[in-house]
Amino acid sequence: APYKPVLTHGFVLDEKGFKMSKSLGNVVDPLFVIEGGNNKKLDPAYGADVLRLWVASVDYAGDVRVGSNIIKQTFESYRKLRNTARYLIGNLADYDPKKDAVAYEDLPSMDKWMLGSMSLMLNEVDDALSKYQFGRATNEILRFATADLSNFYLDVAKDRLYISANNDARRRSCQTVIHAVLEGFAKSVAPILPHMAEDIWQNLPYKADSDDSSVFEGGLSKELMSYPEFDTERWNLVRDVRTDVNQVLELARQDKLVGASLDSAAYIYTSDENIRKVLDQLDGDDSLVTPSVKTNGVDELRTALMISQVNIVDSEDEVASSCDAAYIAKGELSGCTIGVKKAEGTKCGRCWFYDTEVGKHGLRYGADICQRCDEAIFSWEEKSGSKFAAPVVEEAPVA
């Protein structure tokens, strides 16, 4: 035989499961998917990558279906991956790996957890592709980009990336992780989405350490694939608590008690000693201060949950006495009793966290700035040589 392995697949059917034929008019032309029809609003040009993503996502062991609705769903998955890459690239604009990288041993726990999660993903994808299990590889990439990155790490990272001073350790450590994740992400999608991967590689805002002529040069680095799992149980618990808190927050939003999550304060009680120990370790300072006193400013419930104030209490009665009964629930995932209420203090005009110390202590940049943002603005002025001009808020005319 002129080959060693043989990969077989089923037939390609239309969306309803019927065999394609010219007489039925249900044939899907791959070139039509790539280039689109005459009316691009009705029949957009999805490009080769979307078609490749569909091919990689289906179970070719049996018959597979394809049609306009299925391609649209595939495009949504493609768009999620592309938007994730855009976010990663955008937050490395002022990052130089040779000067700004933080050593692994100096990274906070959350960052080490993220690198470990990335390595697990890369090894899973590499193993799946080596066994021609393209659907498994695609599902793992999408799960990582959605669940680990977009829904948690990158959402939490906004506070570090946008609020901290340019050279703040908590910001540079986050960029160090994003740098590694971006290169790992590009390499992992390259066999399935070559155009997107090459687009990412050619737009890296820094020079890659390896051969940077193409994403297809050099393969996956052993370093990216070898980060160990770190504090997985801790961060799985935090994510469970976060999900449970968000469910209670949704009740408060429906009743217009709060709008954004930062408008709220959470009260959490657990009878489980192990869970309580983890929560206590992540319990931050009472107010927004820099440098943080009780934590490293990253491994902290306030920012992990995106809640202005988090109170770990000793009994369910304390939760009940602090929050309205309508906004108290038993967490389905964490088992914690969780209550939410309107946050105390004043909203910082820059970071949007509520804090009782906003505008106090003779801060330099206005009465609506917290101490943490005051320090960040001062640091920016020193580095840039520019002066911060507080925006003038015009009062709405009285009707």
Short mmCIF file of C-alpha atoms in Angstrom, two decimals:
data_model
loop_
_atom_site.label_atom_id
_atom_site.label_comp_id
_atom_site.label_asym_id
_atom_site.label_seq_id
_atom_site.Cartn_x
_atom_site.Cartn_y
_atom_site.Cartn_z
CA ALA A 1 0.00 0.00 0.00
CA PRO A 2 1.26 3.53 -0.76
CA TYR A 3 0.35 4.71 2.76
CA LYS A 4 0.73 3.65 6.41
CA PRO A 5 -2.30 5.03 8.30
CA VAL A 6 -5.76 5.47 6.77
CA LEU A 7 -8.31 7.97 8.07
CA THR A 8 -11.90 7.34 6.99
CA HIS A 9 -14.87 9.65 7.32
CA GLY A 10 -18.60 9.73 6.71
CA PHE A 11 -20.64 11.57 4.12
CA VAL A 12 -21.36 15.30 4.21
CA LEU A 13 -25.13 15.93 4.46
CA ASP A 14 -27.22 19.07 4.50
CA GLU A 15 -28.54 20.64 7.72
CA LYS A 16 -31.61 18.38 7.73
CA GLY A 17 -29.56 15.24 7.28
CA PHE A 18 -30.40 14.70 3.60
CA LYS A 19 -27.88 13.65 0.99
CA MET A 20 -26.73 16.58 -1.14
CA SER A 21 -27.86 16.59 -4.74
CA LYS A 22 -28.29 19.14 -7.52
CA SER A 23 -31.94 18.13 -7.99
CA LEU A 24 -32.75 19.02 -4.37
CA GLY A 25 -30.72 22.21 -4.57
CA ASN A 26 -29.11 21.56 -1.18
CA VAL A 27 -25.47 21.38 -2.23
CA VAL A 28 -23.12 23.53 -0.09
CA ASP A 29 -20.20 24.75 -2.18
CA PRO A 30 -17.06 25.22 -0.04
CA LEU A 31 -15.99 28.12 -2.27
CA PHE A 32 -19.35 29.81 -1.61
CA VAL A 33 -18.69 29.57 2.14
CA ILE A 34 -15.21 31.06 1.69
CA GLU A 35 -15.97 33.82 -0.81
CA GLY A 36 -19.65 34.47 -0.12
CA GLY A 37 -22.46 35.22 -2.57
CA ASN A 38 -23.28 38.28 -4.61
CA ASN A 39 -25.19 39.79 -1.67
CA LYS A 40 -22.58 39.83 1.10
CA LYS A 41 -25.18 40.82 3.73
CA LEU A 42 -27.17 37.66 3.10
CA ASP A 43 -24.26 35.41 2.16
CA PRO A 44 -21.09 36.80 3.80
CA ALA A 45 -17.60 35.65 2.91
CA TYR A 46 -16.54 33.64 5.95
CA GLY A 47 -13.06 32.83 4.69
CA ALA A 48 -11.13 29.57 4.67
CA ASP A 49 -10.48 29.57 8.44
CA VAL A 50 -14.18 29.32 9.32
CA LEU A 51 -14.62 26.40 6.93
CA ARG A 52 -11.53 24.73 8.41
CA LEU A 53 -12.92 25.29 11.93
CA TRP A 54 -16.15 23.56 10.94
CA VAL A 55 -14.22 20.62 9.49
CA ALA A 56 -12.12 20.36 12.66
CA SER A 57 -15.10 20.59 15.01
CA VAL A 58 -17.31 17.82 13.59
CA ASP A 59 -17.08 14.13 14.40
CA TYR A 60 -15.95 12.76 11.06
CA ALA A 61 -16.35 9.15 12.24
CA GLY A 62 -19.99 9.38 11.14
CA ASP A 63 -21.95 11.44 8.64
CA VAL A 64 -21.66 15.19 9.22
CA ARG A 65 -24.06 18.03 8.49
CA VAL A 66 -23.36 21.47 7.07
CA GLY A 67 -25.47 24.44 6.08
CA SER A 68 -25.79 28.20 6.52
CA ASN A 69 -26.97 28.02 10.15
CA ILE A 70 -24.20 25.61 11.13
CA ILE A 71 -21.59 27.82 9.44
CA LYS A 72 -23.00 30.86 11.29
CA GLN A 73 -22.57 29.05 14.61
CA THR A 74 -19.04 28.10 13.63
CA PHE A 75 -18.31 31.73 12.77
CA GLU A 76 -19.38 32.78 16.28
CA SER A 77 -16.81 30.37 17.73
CA TYR A 78 -14.20 31.75 15.34
CA ARG A 79 -15.07 35.31 16.36
CA LYS A 80 -14.65 34.46 20.05
CA LEU A 81 -11.16 33.14 19.38
CA ARG A 82 -10.24 36.16 17.26
CA ASN A 83 -11.54 38.66 19.83
CA THR A 84 -9.57 36.88 22.55
CA ALA A 85 -6.40 37.23 20.47
CA ARG A 86 -7.12 40.93 19.85
CA TYR A 87 -7.49 41.55 23.57
CA LEU A 88 -4.22 39.76 24.32
CA ILE A 89 -2.30 41.70 21.66
CA GLY A 90 -3.81 45.02 22.68
CA ASN A 91 -2.62 44.69 26.26
CA LEU A 92 1.00 44.07 25.29
CA ALA A 93 1.50 47.41 23.49
CA ASP A 94 3.94 48.71 26.13
CA TYR A 95 5.45 45.35 27.07
CA ASP A 96 9.01 44.30 26.23
CA PRO A 97 9.66 40.66 27.24
CA LYS A 98 13.38 41.32 27.65
CA LYS A 99 12.91 44.23 30.07
CA ASP A 100 9.49 43.81 31.67
CA ALA A 101 9.08 40.04 32.16
CA VAL A 102 8.60 38.81 35.72
CA ALA A 103 10.37 35.58 36.74
CA TYR A 104 8.09 32.58 37.28
CA GLU A 105 9.02 32.24 40.95
CA ASP A 106 7.97 35.87 41.54
CA LEU A 107 4.54 35.52 39.93
CA PRO A 108 1.38 35.57 42.09
CA SER A 109 -0.56 32.35 42.59
CA MET A 110 -3.27 33.30 40.07
CA ASP A 111 -0.69 33.87 37.35
CA LYS A 112 1.05 30.56 38.03
CA TRP A 113 -2.35 28.86 37.91
CA MET A 114 -3.05 30.46 34.52
CA LEU A 115 0.29 29.30 33.08
CA GLY A 116 -0.35 25.79 34.38
CA SER A 117 -3.81 25.81 32.78
CA MET A 118 -2.30 26.95 29.49
CA SER A 119 0.25 24.12 29.52
CA LEU A 120 -2.52 21.59 30.18
CA MET A 121 -4.41 22.97 27.19
CA LEU A 122 -1.37 22.89 24.91
CA ASN A 123 -0.53 19.30 25.83
CA GLU A 124 -4.16 18.24 25.39
CA VAL A 125 -4.33 19.87 21.96
CA ASP A 126 -0.97 18.42 20.90
CA ASP A 127 -2.05 14.92 21.95
CA ALA A 128 -5.43 15.25 20.22
CA LEU A 129 -3.94 16.46 16.95
CA SER A 130 -1.34 13.68 16.95
CA LYS A 131 -4.22 11.20 17.10
CA TYR A 132 -6.28 13.02 14.41
CA GLN A 133 -8.91 13.89 17.04
CA PHE A 134 -9.53 17.34 15.63
CA GLY A 135 -12.87 17.82 17.42
CA ARG A 136 -11.24 17.17 20.78
CA ALA A 137 -8.50 19.70 20.01
CA THR A 138 -10.99 22.34 18.86
CA ASN A 139 -13.21 21.87 21.92
CA GLU A 140 -10.22 22.24 24.25
CA ILE A 141 -9.06 25.45 22.57
CA LEU A 142 -12.57 26.92 22.75
CA ARG A 143 -13.01 25.83 26.38
CA PHE A 144 -9.71 27.41 27.38
CA ALA A 145 -10.37 30.66 25.52
CA THR A 146 -13.89 31.00 26.92
CA ALA A 147 -13.92 29.48 30.42
CA ASP A 148 -10.36 30.03 31.64
CA LEU A 149 -9.46 33.23 29.78
CA SER A 150 -12.47 35.37 28.86
CA ASN A 151 -14.84 34.41 31.67
CA PHE A 152 -12.28 34.54 34.46
CA TYR A 153 -8.62 35.46 34.06
CA LEU A 154 -8.93 38.25 31.52
CA ASP A 155 -12.04 39.65 33.21
CA VAL A 156 -10.19 39.85 36.53
CA ALA A 157 -7.05 41.15 34.79
CA LYS A 158 -8.78 44.35 33.62
CA ASP A 159 -8.23 45.90 37.04
CA ARG A 160 -4.51 45.17 36.90
CA LEU A 161 -4.01 46.16 33.28
CA TYR A 162 -6.07 49.35 33.20
CA ILE A 163 -5.91 50.66 36.78
CA SER A 164 -2.39 49.90 38.01
CA ALA A 165 0.58 52.14 37.27
CA ASN A 166 2.46 51.28 34.05
CA ASN A 167 5.35 49.51 35.79
CA ASP A 168 3.42 48.19 38.78
CA ALA A 169 4.48 44.61 39.57
CA ARG A 170 0.87 43.36 39.48
CA ARG A 171 0.49 44.76 35.94
CA ARG A 172 3.83 43.51 34.62
CA SER A 173 3.21 40.03 36.04
CA CYS A 174 -0.13 39.93 34.23
CA GLN A 175 1.50 41.01 30.97
CA THR A 176 4.14 38.30 31.45
CA VAL A 177 1.36 35.72 31.53
CA ILE A 178 -0.54 37.28 28.62
CA HIS A 179 2.68 37.21 26.57
CA ALA A 180 3.08 33.47 27.17
CA VAL A 181 -0.61 32.75 26.61
CA LEU A 182 -0.68 34.71 23.34
CA GLU A 183 2.22 32.74 21.85
CA GLY A 184 0.82 29.44 23.11
CA PHE A 185 -2.62 30.34 21.77
CA ALA A 186 -1.26 31.24 18.33
CA LYS A 187 0.75 28.02 18.10
CA SER A 188 -2.19 25.86 19.24
CA VAL A 189 -4.67 27.22 16.67
CA ALA A 190 -2.16 27.29 13.81
CA PRO A 191 -2.91 23.77 12.43
CA ILE A 192 -6.65 24.54 12.35
CA LEU A 193 -6.77 28.31 11.75
CA PRO A 194 -3.53 29.08 9.90
CA HIS A 195 -4.58 32.52 8.63
CA MET A 196 -5.63 33.73 12.08
CA ALA A 197 -2.50 32.30 13.67
CA GLU A 198 -0.22 33.97 11.13
CA ASP A 199 -2.15 37.22 11.51
CA ILE A 200 -1.51 37.09 15.27
CA TRP A 201 2.18 36.32 14.78
CA GLN A 202 2.78 39.12 12.29
CA ASN A 203 1.13 41.61 14.66
CA LEU A 204 2.99 40.74 17.86
CA PRO A 205 3.92 44.12 19.44
CA TYR A 206 7.39 42.78 20.26
CA LYS A 207 10.01 40.59 18.61
CA ALA A 208 9.52 36.90 19.33
CA ASP A 209 12.44 35.08 20.98
CA SER A 210 12.40 32.27 18.43
CA ASP A 211 12.33 32.58 14.66
CA ASP A 212 9.64 35.21 14.28
CA SER A 213 9.29 35.00 10.50
CA SER A 214 6.20 32.79 10.81
CA VAL A 215 4.04 31.10 13.44
CA PHE A 216 4.85 27.83 11.69
CA GLU A 217 8.56 28.11 12.45
CA GLY A 218 9.93 26.42 15.53
CA GLY A 219 6.81 24.59 16.74
CA LEU A 220 5.55 24.72 20.30
CA SER A 221 8.26 25.59 22.79
CA LYS A 222 8.93 23.11 25.61
CA GLU A 223 8.76 25.98 28.11
CA LEU A 224 5.16 26.85 27.19
CA MET A 225 4.14 23.20 27.50
CA SER A 226 5.89 22.49 30.78
CA TYR A 227 4.41 24.89 33.36
CA PRO A 228 3.18 22.81 36.32
CA GLU A 229 -0.35 22.88 37.68
CA PHE A 230 -0.50 25.36 40.55
CA ASP A 231 -3.11 25.90 43.27
CA THR A 232 -5.77 24.35 41.05
CA GLU A 233 -8.11 23.51 43.92
CA ARG A 234 -7.85 27.04 45.29
CA TRP A 235 -8.74 28.75 42.03
CA ASN A 236 -11.44 26.24 41.16
CA LEU A 237 -13.02 27.12 44.50
CA VAL A 238 -12.71 30.86 43.81
CA ARG A 239 -14.38 30.40 40.43
CA ASP A 240 -17.19 28.42 42.05
CA VAL A 241 -17.69 31.18 44.64
CA ARG A 242 -17.60 33.76 41.85
CA THR A 243 -20.32 31.91 39.94
CA ASP A 244 -22.46 31.63 43.07
CA VAL A 245 -21.99 35.32 43.90
CA ASN A 246 -22.94 36.31 40.34
CA GLN A 247 -26.17 34.34 40.62
CA VAL A 248 -27.16 36.26 43.76
CA LEU A 249 -26.04 39.51 42.11
CA GLU A 250 -28.42 38.84 39.24
CA LEU A 251 -31.32 38.87 41.70
CA ALA A 252 -30.15 42.24 43.02
CA ARG A 253 -29.81 43.58 39.47
CA GLN A 254 -33.35 42.55 38.59
CA ASP A 255 -34.63 44.61 41.53
CA LYS A 256 -32.36 47.55 40.59
CA LEU A 257 -30.49 47.30 43.92
CA VAL A 258 -27.18 47.31 42.04
CA GLY A 259 -26.07 47.74 38.44
CA ALA A 260 -22.52 46.60 37.83
CA SER A 261 -20.92 44.06 40.17
CA LEU A 262 -18.64 46.78 41.58
CA ASP A 263 -21.73 48.53 42.99
CA SER A 264 -22.09 45.73 45.52
CA ALA A 265 -20.67 44.23 48.70
CA ALA A 266 -20.77 40.49 49.41
CA TYR A 267 -21.10 38.63 52.71
CA ILE A 268 -19.90 35.03 52.65
CA TYR A 269 -20.19 32.31 55.27
CA THR A 270 -19.01 28.70 55.14
CA SER A 271 -18.92 26.00 57.77
CA ASP A 272 -16.24 24.11 55.84
CA GLU A 273 -12.87 24.77 57.52
CA ASN A 274 -10.85 24.17 54.34
CA ILE A 275 -12.95 26.59 52.31
CA ARG A 276 -12.81 29.14 55.12
CA LYS A 277 -9.02 28.86 55.21
CA VAL A 278 -8.75 29.59 51.48
CA LEU A 279 -11.14 32.55 51.69
CA ASP A 280 -9.25 34.01 54.66
CA GLN A 281 -5.96 33.76 52.76
CA LEU A 282 -7.49 35.79 49.93
CA ASP A 283 -9.20 38.35 52.14
CA GLY A 284 -7.77 41.76 51.25
CA ASP A 285 -7.43 45.13 52.96
CA ASP A 286 -10.54 46.95 54.13
CA SER A 287 -9.81 49.85 51.77
CA LEU A 288 -8.17 50.24 48.38
CA VAL A 289 -4.52 50.94 49.16
CA THR A 290 -1.25 50.44 47.33
CA PRO A 291 0.89 48.62 48.13
CA SER A 292 -1.56 46.11 49.57
CA VAL A 293 -0.92 45.12 53.18
CA LYS A 294 -2.75 41.81 53.66
CA THR A 295 -2.23 40.36 50.16
CA ASN A 296 0.00 40.81 47.13
CA GLY A 297 -2.74 42.80 45.39
CA VAL A 298 -3.50 39.99 42.95
CA ASP A 299 -4.49 36.90 44.93
CA GLU A 300 -7.42 38.68 46.49
CA LEU A 301 -11.18 38.07 46.61
CA ARG A 302 -12.12 41.69 45.92
CA THR A 303 -10.64 41.63 42.43
CA ALA A 304 -11.21 37.91 41.74
CA LEU A 305 -14.93 38.36 42.35
CA MET A 306 -15.01 41.93 40.96
CA ILE A 307 -16.88 43.08 44.07
CA SER A 308 -16.08 46.34 45.88
CA GLN A 309 -16.21 44.81 49.35
CA VAL A 310 -16.02 41.16 50.43
CA ASN A 311 -16.79 40.21 54.03
CA ILE A 312 -15.98 36.72 55.33
CA VAL A 313 -18.27 36.26 58.33
CA ASP A 314 -18.57 33.71 61.12
CA SER A 315 -22.24 32.75 60.92
CA GLU A 316 -25.29 32.73 58.68
CA ASP A 317 -26.90 35.15 61.12
CA GLU A 318 -24.27 37.76 60.22
CA VAL A 319 -25.17 37.36 56.57
CA ALA A 320 -28.87 37.65 57.39
CA SER A 321 -28.38 40.75 59.55
CA SER A 322 -26.31 42.50 56.85
CA CYS A 323 -28.30 41.69 53.71
CA ASP A 324 -31.94 41.61 52.69
CA ALA A 325 -33.34 38.06 52.72
CA ALA A 326 -34.23 38.42 49.01
CA TYR A 327 -30.53 38.64 48.17
CA ILE A 328 -29.22 35.71 50.22
CA ALA A 329 -28.73 32.23 48.79
CA LYS A 330 -26.87 28.99 49.31
CA GLY A 331 -24.23 28.62 46.61
CA GLU A 332 -24.87 25.60 44.39
CA LEU A 333 -21.19 25.12 43.56
CA SER A 334 -19.31 26.32 46.64
CA GLY A 335 -21.90 25.52 49.31
CA CYS A 336 -21.29 28.94 50.88
CA THR A 337 -24.08 31.12 52.18
CA ILE A 338 -23.85 34.33 50.16
CA GLY A 339 -25.58 37.66 50.57
CA VAL A 340 -25.16 40.89 48.62
CA LYS A 341 -26.04 44.50 49.32
CA LYS A 342 -25.19 47.96 48.02
CA ALA A 343 -21.51 48.74 48.59
CA GLU A 344 -20.58 51.28 51.25
CA GLY A 345 -18.63 54.47 50.62
CA THR A 346 -18.08 56.47 47.44
CA LYS A 347 -17.41 55.28 43.91
CA CYS A 348 -13.89 56.02 42.68
CA GLY A 349 -14.13 57.95 39.44
CA ARG A 350 -11.22 56.05 37.90
CA CYS A 351 -11.41 52.39 38.94
CA TRP A 352 -15.16 52.38 39.81
CA PHE A 353 -14.62 50.46 43.05
CA TYR A 354 -16.57 51.76 46.04
CA ASP A 355 -14.48 52.65 49.08
CA THR A 356 -15.07 54.56 52.31
CA GLU A 357 -11.72 56.36 51.92
CA VAL A 358 -12.32 57.86 48.47
CA GLY A 359 -11.33 61.55 48.39
CA LYS A 360 -9.82 61.55 51.87
CA HIS A 361 -6.25 62.07 53.13
CA GLY A 362 -5.52 65.07 50.93
CA LEU A 363 -5.16 63.16 47.68
CA ARG A 364 -3.77 65.06 44.72
CA TYR A 365 -6.23 64.41 41.92
CA GLY A 366 -9.72 65.18 43.13
CA ALA A 367 -12.32 64.20 45.64
CA ASP A 368 -13.53 61.17 43.67
CA ILE A 369 -10.21 59.30 43.53
CA CYS A 370 -9.09 56.44 45.79
CA GLN A 371 -5.56 56.23 47.19
CA ARG A 372 -4.64 53.43 44.79
CA CYS A 373 -5.62 55.46 41.71
CA ASP A 374 -3.98 58.58 43.16
CA GLU A 375 -0.66 56.74 43.27
CA ALA A 376 -1.12 55.33 39.75
CA ILE A 377 -1.80 58.80 38.29
CA PHE A 378 1.23 60.25 40.10
CA SER A 379 3.40 57.45 38.70
CA TRP A 380 2.11 58.14 35.17
CA GLU A 381 2.90 61.86 35.53
CA GLU A 382 6.45 61.08 36.65
CA LYS A 383 7.07 58.68 33.78
CA SER A 384 5.40 60.68 30.99
CA GLY A 385 6.26 64.19 32.11
CA SER A 386 2.66 65.15 31.41
CA LYS A 387 0.09 66.53 33.80
CA PHE A 388 -3.16 64.76 34.58
CA ALA A 389 -6.23 66.85 33.81
CA ALA A 390 -9.31 65.71 35.65
CA PRO A 391 -12.32 65.57 33.29
CA VAL A 392 -14.92 68.23 33.95
CA VAL A 393 -18.29 66.69 34.66
CA GLU A 394 -21.09 68.98 33.59
CA GLU A 395 -24.22 68.89 35.68
CA ALA A 396 -27.40 68.06 33.81
CA PRO A 397 -29.72 71.07 33.52
CA VAL A 398 -32.65 71.09 35.89
CA ALA A 399 -35.88 70.58 33.99
#
